[in-house]
Amino acid sequence: MRRPSALSRNHYFVIGLLLGLVLSCYIPQDIWELVQQEECPQEVAENLLIERFGQDFEPHLNLINKPLAAKKPVKNVLRPRYYSSELGIREKIFIGVMTSQENINSYATAFNRTTAHLVNKIKFFINADSAKTNYQLKNIVGFTDTRESRRPFYVIKYIADNYLDDYDYFLLVPDNVYVDARKLTALLYHMSITFDLYMGGTRIGLGESTDAPPSAGNAAGDESLNDSDAAGLSDRNYCALEAGILLSSSVIRKMRNNLDRCVRIGITNDHSVNIGRCVKYASRVAGCQESFQGMRQYSYALNTKARHYKDLSILAKEPAFRNATTVYPVQTPEDFYRLHAYYSKHHLELVQQRGYALEQKSYRIANGSISNKILEIRWPLGVPPPSAPETRHDMLTWQLLNGTHSFLPNANADRAVAPLSRIEALDFAKVLDIALQYAAQKYPKLHYHDLHSAYRKFDATRGMDYQLHLNLYEGATPKRLLLKSLEVVKPLGRVEVVPSPYVTESTRIAILVPAFEHQVTDALDFVAQYERICMANQDNTFLLLIFLYRFDSPSKGDDDPFKTLKKLALDLSTKYKTDGSRIAWVSIRLPEQLSAPIKPDDWLLHASMYGSQQLLSLAVADLALPKLGLESLVLLAPPGMLFRTDFLNRVRMNTIQGFQVYAPIGFQLYPCNWAHFCKECDTCDISQSSGYFDRQNHDVIAFYSRDYVQARKLLDHLGLPIMRSDLDIEQLLLQAPQRPAGVESILDMFVAAQHTVHILRAVEPHLRFGLAVRSHLARGGSLPPTLPADGCGRQQCIHLASRKQIGDAIIRYEDKSILQK
């Protein structure tokens, strides 16, 4: 039976249809536009583009004149100058000495002479209550506040402000304490810097009743102390300043951060107590550390009442004295030197004992039980083994010699035999004498007859090796000779780094370029090269041209041989006037004997631009340097050289005023287009087929004017007079009997003068010669078929090709079959 109120599915369908029709009649027309606007914006845009441009449209972004997105700026990484700054590597020890003005020239000076050269840094702190400043010591710091209780805190503040990040440990001592710096440094290298360190001799049984101010000061001090301090026990475990207090950098940093509170609680005149309270409050260190990480700093108190306190032979019997790092109190400055002599001798004996023990240990393990390949033991002990060559070009050859001559010196086939120099002859005689003494000890029955042969080899990592073959005989007469071979080694001494003054690459270089009349074309090419490399790039240089006129040549008008050079110099100086770069010139009139007409190809085969008259370089420098001043960096160069900017930077770095002169060894290019042994290439790297480093060419040298003038004055009275005018050049060319032998150039002059400056000779790949020869051949010229008339010799003439290239050409010329191939 069905319920009358129930509705079927059909009823719901009919009701929904009627409701939809009614709503469609009453909804406004604008609602459909709102619905269309809510469609996907991307789809709507694509539909519009398709309706406008068609189905194949591909959109493109137009970024012209559109602001781009801001890029993240690149940060330049500023790296420190030294690795130690970047890695946080610090020096080990700083010693601060608390002294007085009365003891500066006595106790403090003795302390400085016995300790300063063994530690990283030392400073002396005084109360500067007077205007006296004429002290012998220079490392003095004075405080104007003369309150004695504040003095240690001023020292802590000065150390923290200036040296906290430079040193690991700081030692505070009075001026009457001797410090064994060697032992102290060795102690510190066995301790870790990552922990707080407050080390020294402990003070026992101290009170503060005598030095404490009235109750107000005590109240201020008790405000920052704990209960144990109030009980009077706080001063029982402080390090004694009279024996030295060793602090780590972390403790110094914490003391600086709490320096105001330390000043308030440092109310006594006892510096040990004030420093101890500050350390205890700032770093929370329990007390003075007599030992740390198994290491202990010993202090020895001298018994000044006993008579034998100066008798070091008695004191040396006490282990506490031998192991002491600090000895106090020193009564007189002379006692510093006595103690220093004793401890220096003691350390020397320890080093000798360790060396002997190591030598004996090496002998024990080198008895054959372990292979030498594993132990890497070589003869003699302590000397590095011979260096192994990486390629066949790095092999070190043995040089045959006898008592007077050497054969094939420097592996040079141009000279088969060369006499030994005086130093080489003395060295060989000494080596032979040592070998004969050893032979007499090892072969007592044999007698020396003569030297069969000898060889030597120099290894830069080992030293000089000698192989001596001796003819010995037995008996009274040499009936039968026995050949014995001995090897002698002269090892290198202690290698030290020579300290050099600090130089930069911003120094201004005055380039001096002399030119003869036949070298005008080469000088024009050099000026063009100088404009391209230096003037256009605003390099800090100055060019001074030196015109060498013949005796009868005009120096003005149209007949002036250097007219084009002068005009070019003026034009370039005007062009680069705003940059501060200019070109000037100096004229020098040669004497009559040097004024003979010279063809352009007469001196081309000479390695030097001066030909056979290299002494003219001294006259050029003497007459040109007054135009520059004594503080100028001078580079003397020929007009036929080719250089780069890197070469000028090396001149700035290697030429040091009062310390070093730089004489680079340039690379001489072969005249390939004339000799046809090689292919010409200016931009190629150096190689054996394109040229060689000419050690005989001394035309290029860099020096400071003051160093040159001082060296010239040393040789002025020895036959090398200083040129003050053109008329003095004739005196320079005269062969004076007292003139030093072998002086032909400025480099020889520095060597003969024995000046205090060093002379640096080094190969320079960016300095090349041979440009004058190439330019002459390019202009249609030719080289002379024979050597120059003055005979430049094998060493002073340029080489046309390498021995390998000439040998191949000779073989091809003689063997027709090879020539046809």
PDB file of N, CA, C and O in Angstrom, residues 436-472:
ATOM      1  N   LEU A 436     144.328  13.923   0.728  1.00  0.00           N
ATOM      2  CA  LEU A 436     145.614  13.293   1.022  1.00  0.00           C
ATOM      3  C   LEU A 436     145.731  12.940   2.505  1.00  0.00           C
ATOM      4  O   LEU A 436     146.306  11.902   2.870  1.00  0.00           O
ATOM      5  N   GLN A 437     145.194  13.769   3.379  1.00  0.00           N
ATOM      6  CA  GLN A 437     145.214  13.444   4.804  1.00  0.00           C
ATOM      7  C   GLN A 437     144.380  12.195   5.094  1.00  0.00           C
ATOM      8  O   GLN A 437     144.783  11.332   5.883  1.00  0.00           O
ATOM      9  N   TYR A 438     143.234  12.076   4.442  1.00  0.00           N
ATOM     10  CA  TYR A 438     142.398  10.898   4.642  1.00  0.00           C
ATOM     11  C   TYR A 438     143.077   9.652   4.075  1.00  0.00           C
ATOM     12  O   TYR A 438     143.022   8.564   4.671  1.00  0.00           O
ATOM     13  N   ALA A 439     143.713   9.800   2.910  1.00  0.00           N
ATOM     14  CA  ALA A 439     144.411   8.659   2.305  1.00  0.00           C
ATOM     15  C   ALA A 439     145.584   8.202   3.173  1.00  0.00           C
ATOM     16  O   ALA A 439     145.841   7.004   3.314  1.00  0.00           O
ATOM     17  N   ALA A 440     146.288   9.149   3.777  1.00  0.00           N
ATOM     18  CA  ALA A 440     147.398   8.772   4.659  1.00  0.00           C
ATOM     19  C   ALA A 440     146.905   8.050   5.902  1.00  0.00           C
ATOM     20  O   ALA A 440     147.590   7.161   6.442  1.00  0.00           O
ATOM     21  N   GLN A 441     145.701   8.405   6.365  1.00  0.00           N
ATOM     22  CA  GLN A 441     145.142   7.728   7.532  1.00  0.00           C
ATOM     23  C   GLN A 441     144.613   6.341   7.190  1.00  0.00           C
ATOM     24  O   GLN A 441     144.768   5.400   7.972  1.00  0.00           O
ATOM     25  N   LYS A 442     144.010   6.199   6.010  1.00  0.00           N
ATOM     26  CA  LYS A 442     143.430   4.918   5.633  1.00  0.00           C
ATOM     27  C   LYS A 442     144.464   3.970   5.054  1.00  0.00           C
ATOM     28  O   LYS A 442     144.377   2.754   5.250  1.00  0.00           O
ATOM     29  N   TYR A 443     145.423   4.499   4.314  1.00  0.00           N
ATOM     30  CA  TYR A 443     146.478   3.662   3.717  1.00  0.00           C
ATOM     31  C   TYR A 443     147.827   4.139   4.256  1.00  0.00           C
ATOM     32  O   TYR A 443     148.565   4.889   3.574  1.00  0.00           O
ATOM     33  N   PRO A 444     148.180   3.756   5.470  1.00  0.00           N
ATOM     34  CA  PRO A 444     149.432   4.289   6.055  1.00  0.00           C
ATOM     35  C   PRO A 444     150.696   3.802   5.355  1.00  0.00           C
ATOM     36  O   PRO A 444     151.738   4.454   5.449  1.00  0.00           O
ATOM     37  N   LYS A 445     150.618   2.714   4.619  1.00  0.00           N
ATOM     38  CA  LYS A 445     151.810   2.185   3.960  1.00  0.00           C
ATOM     39  C   LYS A 445     152.012   2.761   2.558  1.00  0.00           C
ATOM     40  O   LYS A 445     153.037   2.492   1.936  1.00  0.00           O
ATOM     41  N   LEU A 446     151.038   3.513   2.064  1.00  0.00           N
ATOM     42  CA  LEU A 446     151.141   4.059   0.717  1.00  0.00           C
ATOM     43  C   LEU A 446     151.537   5.529   0.772  1.00  0.00           C
ATOM     44  O   LEU A 446     151.222   6.241   1.737  1.00  0.00           O
ATOM     45  N   HIS A 447     152.206   5.956  -0.291  1.00  0.00           N
ATOM     46  CA  HIS A 447     152.664   7.338  -0.398  1.00  0.00           C
ATOM     47  C   HIS A 447     152.073   7.960  -1.666  1.00  0.00           C
ATOM     48  O   HIS A 447     151.851   7.269  -2.671  1.00  0.00           O
ATOM     49  N   TYR A 448     151.873   9.253  -1.601  1.00  0.00           N
ATOM     50  CA  TYR A 448     151.256   9.974  -2.721  1.00  0.00           C
ATOM     51  C   TYR A 448     152.306  10.254  -3.790  1.00  0.00           C
ATOM     52  O   TYR A 448     153.409  10.745  -3.494  1.00  0.00           O
ATOM     53  N   HIS A 449     151.924   9.938  -5.047  1.00  0.00           N
ATOM     54  CA  HIS A 449     152.833  10.196  -6.166  1.00  0.00           C
ATOM     55  C   HIS A 449     152.365  11.411  -6.971  1.00  0.00           C
ATOM     56  O   HIS A 449     153.080  12.407  -7.086  1.00  0.00           O
ATOM     57  N   ASP A 450     151.164  11.325  -7.540  1.00  0.00           N
ATOM     58  CA  ASP A 450     150.619  12.464  -8.284  1.00  0.00           C
ATOM     59  C   ASP A 450     149.109  12.276  -8.435  1.00  0.00           C
ATOM     60  O   ASP A 450     148.531  11.253  -8.038  1.00  0.00           O
ATOM     61  N   LEU A 451     148.490  13.272  -9.061  1.00  0.00           N
ATOM     62  CA  LEU A 451     147.056  13.241  -9.296  1.00  0.00           C
ATOM     63  C   LEU A 451     146.784  12.657 -10.676  1.00  0.00           C
ATOM     64  O   LEU A 451     147.281  13.173 -11.689  1.00  0.00           O
ATOM     65  N   HIS A 452     146.019  11.600 -10.711  1.00  0.00           N
ATOM     66  CA  HIS A 452     145.683  10.983 -11.987  1.00  0.00           C
ATOM     67  C   HIS A 452     144.625  11.800 -12.727  1.00  0.00           C
ATOM     68  O   HIS A 452     144.815  12.202 -13.878  1.00  0.00           O
ATOM     69  N   SER A 453     143.520  12.066 -12.092  1.00  0.00           N
ATOM     70  CA  SER A 453     142.450  12.882 -12.677  1.00  0.00           C
ATOM     71  C   SER A 453     141.513  13.321 -11.551  1.00  0.00           C
ATOM     72  O   SER A 453     141.515  12.744 -10.450  1.00  0.00           O
ATOM     73  N   ALA A 454     140.716  14.333 -11.838  1.00  0.00           N
ATOM     74  CA  ALA A 454     139.778  14.860 -10.845  1.00  0.00           C
ATOM     75  C   ALA A 454     138.539  15.368 -11.570  1.00  0.00           C
ATOM     76  O   ALA A 454     138.618  15.876 -12.711  1.00  0.00           O
ATOM     77  N   TYR A 455     137.407  15.223 -10.923  1.00  0.00           N
ATOM     78  CA  TYR A 455     136.133  15.680 -11.465  1.00  0.00           C
ATOM     79  C   TYR A 455     135.371  16.409 -10.354  1.00  0.00           C
ATOM     80  O   TYR A 455     135.534  16.105  -9.157  1.00  0.00           O
ATOM     81  N   ARG A 456     134.534  17.337 -10.772  1.00  0.00           N
ATOM     82  CA  ARG A 456     133.702  18.041  -9.812  1.00  0.00           C
ATOM     83  C   ARG A 456     132.325  18.288 -10.433  1.00  0.00           C
ATOM     84  O   ARG A 456     132.173  18.372 -11.649  1.00  0.00           O
ATOM     85  N   LYS A 457     131.355  18.404  -9.548  1.00  0.00           N
ATOM     86  CA  LYS A 457     129.970  18.641  -9.966  1.00  0.00           C
ATOM     87  C   LYS A 457     129.273  19.456  -8.882  1.00  0.00           C
ATOM     88  O   LYS A 457     129.368  19.104  -7.699  1.00  0.00           O
ATOM     89  N   PHE A 458     128.585  20.485  -9.295  1.00  0.00           N
ATOM     90  CA  PHE A 458     127.863  21.322  -8.332  1.00  0.00           C
ATOM     91  C   PHE A 458     126.373  21.030  -8.416  1.00  0.00           C
ATOM     92  O   PHE A 458     125.779  21.087  -9.489  1.00  0.00           O
ATOM     93  N   ASP A 459     125.802  20.709  -7.264  1.00  0.00           N
ATOM     94  CA  ASP A 459     124.371  20.452  -7.137  1.00  0.00           C
ATOM     95  C   ASP A 459     123.799  21.503  -6.194  1.00  0.00           C
ATOM     96  O   ASP A 459     124.234  21.617  -5.031  1.00  0.00           O
ATOM     97  N   ALA A 460     122.829  22.252  -6.676  1.00  0.00           N
ATOM     98  CA  ALA A 460     122.285  23.351  -5.877  1.00  0.00           C
ATOM     99  C   ALA A 460     121.561  22.869  -4.636  1.00  0.00           C
ATOM    100  O   ALA A 460     121.356  23.650  -3.701  1.00  0.00           O
ATOM    101  N   THR A 461     121.143  21.606  -4.583  1.00  0.00           N
ATOM    102  CA  THR A 461     120.464  21.066  -3.411  1.00  0.00           C
ATOM    103  C   THR A 461     121.406  20.316  -2.470  1.00  0.00           C
ATOM    104  O   THR A 461     120.980  19.926  -1.380  1.00  0.00           O
ATOM    105  N   ARG A 462     122.630  20.119  -2.873  1.00  0.00           N
ATOM    106  CA  ARG A 462     123.557  19.297  -2.086  1.00  0.00           C
ATOM    107  C   ARG A 462     124.859  20.028  -1.805  1.00  0.00           C
ATOM    108  O   ARG A 462     125.281  20.133  -0.664  1.00  0.00           O
ATOM    109  N   GLY A 463     125.515  20.529  -2.803  1.00  0.00           N
ATOM    110  CA  GLY A 463     126.800  21.188  -2.650  1.00  0.00           C
ATOM    111  C   GLY A 463     127.733  20.797  -3.776  1.00  0.00           C
ATOM    112  O   GLY A 463     127.313  20.437  -4.878  1.00  0.00           O
ATOM    113  N   MET A 464     129.026  20.864  -3.525  1.00  0.00           N
ATOM    114  CA  MET A 464     130.041  20.531  -4.513  1.00  0.00           C
ATOM    115  C   MET A 464     130.597  19.141  -4.228  1.00  0.00           C
ATOM    116  O   MET A 464     131.051  18.846  -3.125  1.00  0.00           O
ATOM    117  N   ASP A 465     130.535  18.277  -5.258  1.00  0.00           N
ATOM    118  CA  ASP A 465     131.076  16.915  -5.167  1.00  0.00           C
ATOM    119  C   ASP A 465     132.368  16.846  -5.969  1.00  0.00           C
ATOM    120  O   ASP A 465     132.432  17.344  -7.114  1.00  0.00           O
ATOM    121  N   TYR A 466     133.368  16.218  -5.370  1.00  0.00           N
ATOM    122  CA  TYR A 466     134.649  15.995  -6.033  1.00  0.00           C
ATOM    123  C   TYR A 466     134.910  14.499  -6.097  1.00  0.00           C
ATOM    124  O   TYR A 466     134.640  13.764  -5.138  1.00  0.00           O
ATOM    125  N   GLN A 467     135.451  14.049  -7.206  1.00  0.00           N
ATOM    126  CA  GLN A 467     135.966  12.690  -7.359  1.00  0.00           C
ATOM    127  C   GLN A 467     137.444  12.797  -7.728  1.00  0.00           C
ATOM    128  O   GLN A 467     137.795  13.322  -8.794  1.00  0.00           O
ATOM    129  N   LEU A 468     138.292  12.313  -6.827  1.00  0.00           N
ATOM    130  CA  LEU A 468     139.739  12.418  -6.997  1.00  0.00           C
ATOM    131  C   LEU A 468     140.319  11.020  -7.196  1.00  0.00           C
ATOM    132  O   LEU A 468     140.025  10.099  -6.411  1.00  0.00           O
ATOM    133  N   HIS A 469     141.122  10.865  -8.222  1.00  0.00           N
ATOM    134  CA  HIS A 469     141.814   9.604  -8.515  1.00  0.00           C
ATOM    135  C   HIS A 469     143.306   9.842  -8.298  1.00  0.00           C
ATOM    136  O   HIS A 469     143.935  10.602  -9.049  1.00  0.00           O
ATOM    137  N   LEU A 470     143.841   9.200  -7.260  1.00  0.00           N
ATOM    138  CA  LEU A 470     145.214   9.444  -6.831  1.00  0.00           C
ATOM    139  C   LEU A 470     146.109   8.273  -7.194  1.00  0.00           C
ATOM    140  O   LEU A 470     145.710   7.104  -7.064  1.00  0.00           O
ATOM    141  N   ASN A 471     147.312   8.590  -7.622  1.00  0.00           N
ATOM    142  CA  ASN A 471     148.349   7.586  -7.867  1.00  0.00           C
ATOM    143  C   ASN A 471     149.197   7.448  -6.608  1.00  0.00           C
ATOM    144  O   ASN A 471     149.878   8.400  -6.192  1.00  0.00           O
ATOM    145  N   LEU A 472     149.129   6.275  -5.980  1.00  0.00           N
ATOM    146  CA  LEU A 472     149.876   6.004  -4.768  1.00  0.00           C
ATOM    147  C   LEU A 472     150.874   4.861  -5.034  1.00  0.00           C
ATOM    148  O   LEU A 472     150.682   4.059  -5.945  1.00  0.00           O
TER     149      LEU A 472
END
